[in-house]
Amino acid sequence: MEYNQSTVNYWKAFVLPYTFALEELKTKFEIMNREAQFLEDYNPFEHIKTRLKQPESIIKKLERKNLSPTIENAQTQLQDIIGIRITCCFVEDIYHLKQVIENREDMEIVEVKDYIANPKQNGYKSLHMIIKYPLSLNSGTKEVFAEIQLRTLAMDFWASLEHKLYYKYEGNIPDYLKDELHDAAMKAEDLDNKMATIRQDIDDIEACSNQILLPL
């Protein structure tokens, strides 16, 4: 679909504040990680990836939802124009980071979908949050929504593979591959559980060592 220059500029102006908000949010999460590393010798997450829907993608999504492709609908009906994916080493870190976000005053969680506690039928696991973020501009404060996905490294690897297969088969993944994916999801869960056990063992050993080293 082609658009005249006026329409293109109109949509670019709409997306611009989301670009700024994405940059600010990415920086804030990186600061959270660095602060925890400095104060607690602990990294809440390993990687952060960001994505900003472009006007053409926004318009297509509105049309899929049977909505008119207008700025108003984009602003009120779409909450994932900004996408942030954060990968953690352990499931425990995901819920810790969720708590950190809940306690912040500069962003508000408006929706949580816990696909870790309640995985999707195909085996997908992740913690999804929609947050509302007040962006300060010269023209005033603009509230924008962003979707945050929190996953372990194992969950992210599985989701990446499932995503590739989904598009390769145009949404019609063969049944035998669906079974293989579900089995892989169970193995990814086993890996997360095993890593959590190892982490707890290490913490217990360190705690015992610290007690032994305490002066009498």
GROMACS .gro file of C-alpha atoms in nm:
model
  216
    1MET     CA    1   0.000   0.000   0.000
    2GLU     CA    2   0.133   0.344  -0.095
    3TYR     CA    3   0.067   0.669   0.089
    4ASN     CA    4   0.114   1.031  -0.011
    5GLN     CA    5   0.386   1.232   0.159
    6SER     CA    6   0.140   1.418   0.379
    7THR     CA    7   0.006   1.091   0.522
    8VAL     CA    8   0.358   0.955   0.572
    9ASN     CA    9   0.464   1.268   0.761
   10TYR     CA   10   0.145   1.252   0.968
   11TRP     CA   11   0.222   0.899   1.086
   12LYS     CA   12   0.592   0.974   1.140
   13ALA     CA   13   0.493   1.258   1.373
   14PHE     CA   14   0.266   1.018   1.563
   15VAL     CA   15   0.541   0.758   1.609
   16LEU     CA   16   0.808   1.009   1.717
   17PRO     CA   17   0.706   1.029   2.087
   18TYR     CA   18   0.708   0.649   2.102
   19THR     CA   19   1.064   0.657   1.973
   20PHE     CA   20   1.162   0.889   2.257
   21ALA     CA   21   0.975   0.680   2.515
   22LEU     CA   22   1.145   0.363   2.395
   23GLU     CA   23   1.488   0.522   2.430
   24GLU     CA   24   1.407   0.640   2.783
   25LEU     CA   25   1.264   0.305   2.892
   26LYS     CA   26   1.561   0.111   2.758
   27THR     CA   27   1.795   0.342   2.948
   28LYS     CA   28   1.592   0.306   3.268
   29PHE     CA   29   1.605  -0.074   3.254
   30GLU     CA   30   1.977  -0.069   3.188
   31ILE     CA   31   2.022   0.159   3.491
   32MET     CA   32   1.816  -0.085   3.703
   33ASN     CA   33   2.054  -0.361   3.601
   34ARG     CA   34   2.370  -0.159   3.666
   35GLU     CA   35   2.242  -0.037   4.004
   36ALA     CA   36   2.167  -0.393   4.115
   37GLN     CA   37   2.510  -0.503   3.996
   38PHE     CA   38   2.678  -0.228   4.198
   39LEU     CA   39   2.469  -0.251   4.516
   40GLU     CA   40   2.387  -0.622   4.527
   41ASP     CA   41   2.646  -0.783   4.299
   42TYR     CA   42   2.352  -0.920   4.104
   43ASN     CA   43   2.217  -0.880   3.751
   44PRO     CA   44   1.836  -0.901   3.728
   45PHE     CA   45   1.861  -0.966   3.354
   46GLU     CA   46   2.110  -1.068   3.086
   47HIS     CA   47   1.980  -0.907   2.767
   48ILE     CA   48   1.733  -0.645   2.654
   49LYS     CA   49   1.589  -0.610   2.303
   50THR     CA   50   1.357  -0.337   2.184
   51ARG     CA   51   1.118  -0.296   1.893
   52LEU     CA   52   0.913  -0.005   1.765
   53LYS     CA   53   0.619  -0.070   1.532
   54GLN     CA   54   0.646   0.142   1.220
   55PRO     CA   55   0.341   0.316   1.065
   56GLU     CA   56   0.280   0.046   0.803
   57SER     CA   57   0.285  -0.225   1.071
   58ILE     CA   58   0.053  -0.019   1.292
   59ILE     CA   59  -0.195   0.029   1.008
   60LYS     CA   60  -0.192  -0.342   0.920
   61LYS     CA   61  -0.259  -0.440   1.281
   62LEU     CA   62  -0.551  -0.198   1.306
   63GLU     CA   63  -0.697  -0.344   0.986
   64ARG     CA   64  -0.657  -0.699   1.124
   65LYS     CA   65  -0.858  -0.584   1.426
   66ASN     CA   66  -1.123  -0.445   1.188
   67LEU     CA   67  -1.049  -0.091   1.302
   68SER     CA   68  -1.008   0.219   1.089
   69PRO     CA   69  -0.638   0.302   1.043
   70THR     CA   70  -0.650   0.631   1.231
   71ILE     CA   71  -0.412   0.795   1.475
   72GLU     CA   72  -0.683   0.791   1.742
   73ASN     CA   73  -0.733   0.415   1.709
   74ALA     CA   74  -0.359   0.354   1.709
   75GLN     CA   75  -0.322   0.554   2.029
   76THR     CA   76  -0.617   0.404   2.216
   77GLN     CA   77  -0.644   0.049   2.079
   78LEU     CA   78  -0.281  -0.060   2.043
   79GLN     CA   79  -0.068  -0.110   2.351
   80ASP     CA   80   0.232  -0.275   2.187
   81ILE     CA   81   0.367  -0.004   1.957
   82ILE     CA   82   0.666  -0.017   2.191
   83GLY     CA   83   0.798  -0.365   2.259
   84ILE     CA   84   1.067  -0.453   2.513
   85ARG     CA   85   1.192  -0.807   2.563
   86ILE     CA   86   1.409  -0.881   2.865
   87THR     CA   87   1.579  -1.216   2.916
   88CYS     CA   88   1.681  -1.336   3.261
   89CYS     CA   89   1.887  -1.633   3.376
   90PHE     CA   90   1.631  -1.763   3.623
   91VAL     CA   91   1.253  -1.764   3.664
   92GLU     CA   92   1.301  -1.611   4.009
   93ASP     CA   93   1.471  -1.312   3.845
   94ILE     CA   94   1.164  -1.253   3.628
   95TYR     CA   95   0.934  -1.213   3.927
   96HIS     CA   96   1.193  -1.005   4.110
   97LEU     CA   97   1.213  -0.768   3.812
   98LYS     CA   98   0.834  -0.754   3.793
   99GLN     CA   99   0.830  -0.645   4.158
  100VAL     CA  100   1.092  -0.379   4.089
  101ILE     CA  101   0.881  -0.240   3.804
  102GLU     CA  102   0.567  -0.245   4.022
  103ASN     CA  103   0.746  -0.040   4.287
  104ARG     CA  104   0.861   0.233   4.050
  105GLU     CA  105   0.685   0.567   4.041
  106ASP     CA  106   0.782   0.659   3.684
  107MET     CA  107   0.581   0.383   3.513
  108GLU     CA  108   0.256   0.203   3.587
  109ILE     CA  109   0.165  -0.159   3.518
  110VAL     CA  110  -0.185  -0.173   3.371
  111GLU     CA  111  -0.203  -0.540   3.272
  112VAL     CA  112  -0.014  -0.863   3.344
  113LYS     CA  113  -0.042  -1.194   3.158
  114ASP     CA  114   0.155  -1.467   3.330
  115TYR     CA  115   0.225  -1.737   3.072
  116ILE     CA  116   0.486  -1.886   3.305
  117ALA     CA  117   0.231  -1.987   3.566
  118ASN     CA  118  -0.023  -2.054   3.289
  119PRO     CA  119   0.162  -2.154   2.968
  120LYS     CA  120  -0.012  -2.135   2.632
  121GLN     CA  121  -0.133  -2.462   2.483
  122ASN     CA  122   0.165  -2.482   2.247
  123GLY     CA  123   0.409  -2.458   2.539
  124TYR     CA  124   0.486  -2.085   2.516
  125LYS     CA  125   0.602  -1.932   2.844
  126SER     CA  126   0.673  -1.569   2.925
  127LEU     CA  127   0.554  -1.293   3.154
  128HIS     CA  128   0.383  -1.012   2.963
  129MET     CA  129   0.317  -0.669   3.107
  130ILE     CA  130   0.156  -0.361   2.961
  131ILE     CA  131   0.288  -0.046   3.122
  132LYS     CA  132   0.183   0.315   3.094
  133TYR     CA  133   0.471   0.560   3.076
  134PRO     CA  134   0.445   0.940   3.108
  135LEU     CA  135   0.678   1.095   2.850
  136SER     CA  136   0.780   1.455   2.916
  137LEU     CA  137   0.790   1.666   2.600
  138ASN     CA  138   0.827   2.037   2.535
  139SER     CA  139   0.458   2.037   2.445
  140GLY     CA  140   0.360   1.863   2.769
  141THR     CA  141   0.332   1.511   2.909
  142LYS     CA  142   0.217   1.233   2.678
  143GLU     CA  143   0.122   0.894   2.821
  144VAL     CA  144   0.223   0.600   2.603
  145PHE     CA  145   0.181   0.227   2.644
  146ALA     CA  146   0.455  -0.032   2.608
  147GLU     CA  147   0.456  -0.410   2.615
  148ILE     CA  148   0.728  -0.576   2.822
  149GLN     CA  149   0.805  -0.946   2.788
  150LEU     CA  150   1.014  -1.115   3.056
  151ARG     CA  151   1.163  -1.457   2.977
  152THR     CA  152   1.443  -1.687   3.078
  153LEU     CA  153   1.712  -1.764   2.822
  154ALA     CA  154   1.557  -2.109   2.771
  155MET     CA  155   1.210  -1.962   2.715
  156ASP     CA  156   1.349  -1.708   2.469
  157PHE     CA  157   1.532  -1.975   2.267
  158TRP     CA  158   1.213  -2.181   2.243
  159ALA     CA  159   1.000  -1.879   2.147
  160SER     CA  160   1.247  -1.779   1.876
  161LEU     CA  161   1.228  -2.125   1.720
  162GLU     CA  162   0.849  -2.134   1.741
  163HIS     CA  163   0.830  -1.790   1.577
  164LYS     CA  164   1.045  -1.902   1.284
  165LEU     CA  165   0.837  -2.215   1.231
  166TYR     CA  166   0.513  -2.017   1.253
  167TYR     CA  167   0.616  -1.790   0.967
  168LYS     CA  168   0.781  -2.066   0.767
  169TYR     CA  169   0.453  -2.260   0.764
  170GLU     CA  170   0.236  -1.945   0.753
  171GLY     CA  171   0.070  -2.032   1.082
  172ASN     CA  172  -0.004  -2.393   0.987
  173ILE     CA  173   0.271  -2.582   1.169
  174PRO     CA  174   0.247  -2.958   1.104
  175ASP     CA  175   0.115  -3.161   1.397
  176TYR     CA  176   0.436  -3.358   1.439
  177LEU     CA  177   0.633  -3.033   1.475
  178LYS     CA  178   0.378  -2.901   1.723
  179ASP     CA  179   0.439  -3.214   1.931
  180GLU     CA  180   0.815  -3.165   1.903
  181LEU     CA  181   0.780  -2.802   2.009
  182HIS     CA  182   0.567  -2.894   2.308
  183ASP     CA  183   0.823  -3.155   2.411
  184ALA     CA  184   1.100  -2.896   2.372
  185ALA     CA  185   0.901  -2.656   2.591
  186MET     CA  186   0.889  -2.919   2.865
  187LYS     CA  187   1.265  -2.970   2.836
  188ALA     CA  188   1.319  -2.594   2.856
  189GLU     CA  189   1.113  -2.590   3.175
  190ASP     CA  190   1.322  -2.876   3.314
  191LEU     CA  191   1.636  -2.678   3.234
  192ASP     CA  192   1.503  -2.370   3.415
  193ASN     CA  193   1.416  -2.583   3.718
  194LYS     CA  194   1.758  -2.749   3.717
  195MET     CA  195   1.938  -2.415   3.694
  196ALA     CA  196   1.728  -2.282   3.982
  197THR     CA  197   1.830  -2.582   4.194
  198ILE     CA  198   2.198  -2.529   4.112
  199ARG     CA  199   2.167  -2.160   4.198
  200GLN     CA  200   2.009  -2.245   4.534
  201ASP     CA  201   2.286  -2.496   4.607
  202ILE     CA  202   2.549  -2.231   4.534
  203ASP     CA  203   2.370  -1.978   4.757
  204ASP     CA  204   2.353  -2.234   5.039
  205ILE     CA  205   2.724  -2.312   5.009
  206GLU     CA  206   2.813  -1.941   5.013
  207ALA     CA  207   2.591  -1.884   5.318
  208CYS     CA  208   2.762  -2.169   5.504
  209SER     CA  209   3.105  -2.036   5.408
  210ASN     CA  210   3.018  -1.689   5.537
  211GLN     CA  211   2.904  -1.834   5.870
  212ILE     CA  212   3.228  -2.029   5.907
  213LEU     CA  213   3.433  -1.717   5.836
  214LEU     CA  214   3.248  -1.500   6.088
  215PRO     CA  215   3.473  -1.407   6.384
  216LEU     CA  216   3.384  -1.552   6.722
   0.00000   0.00000   0.00000
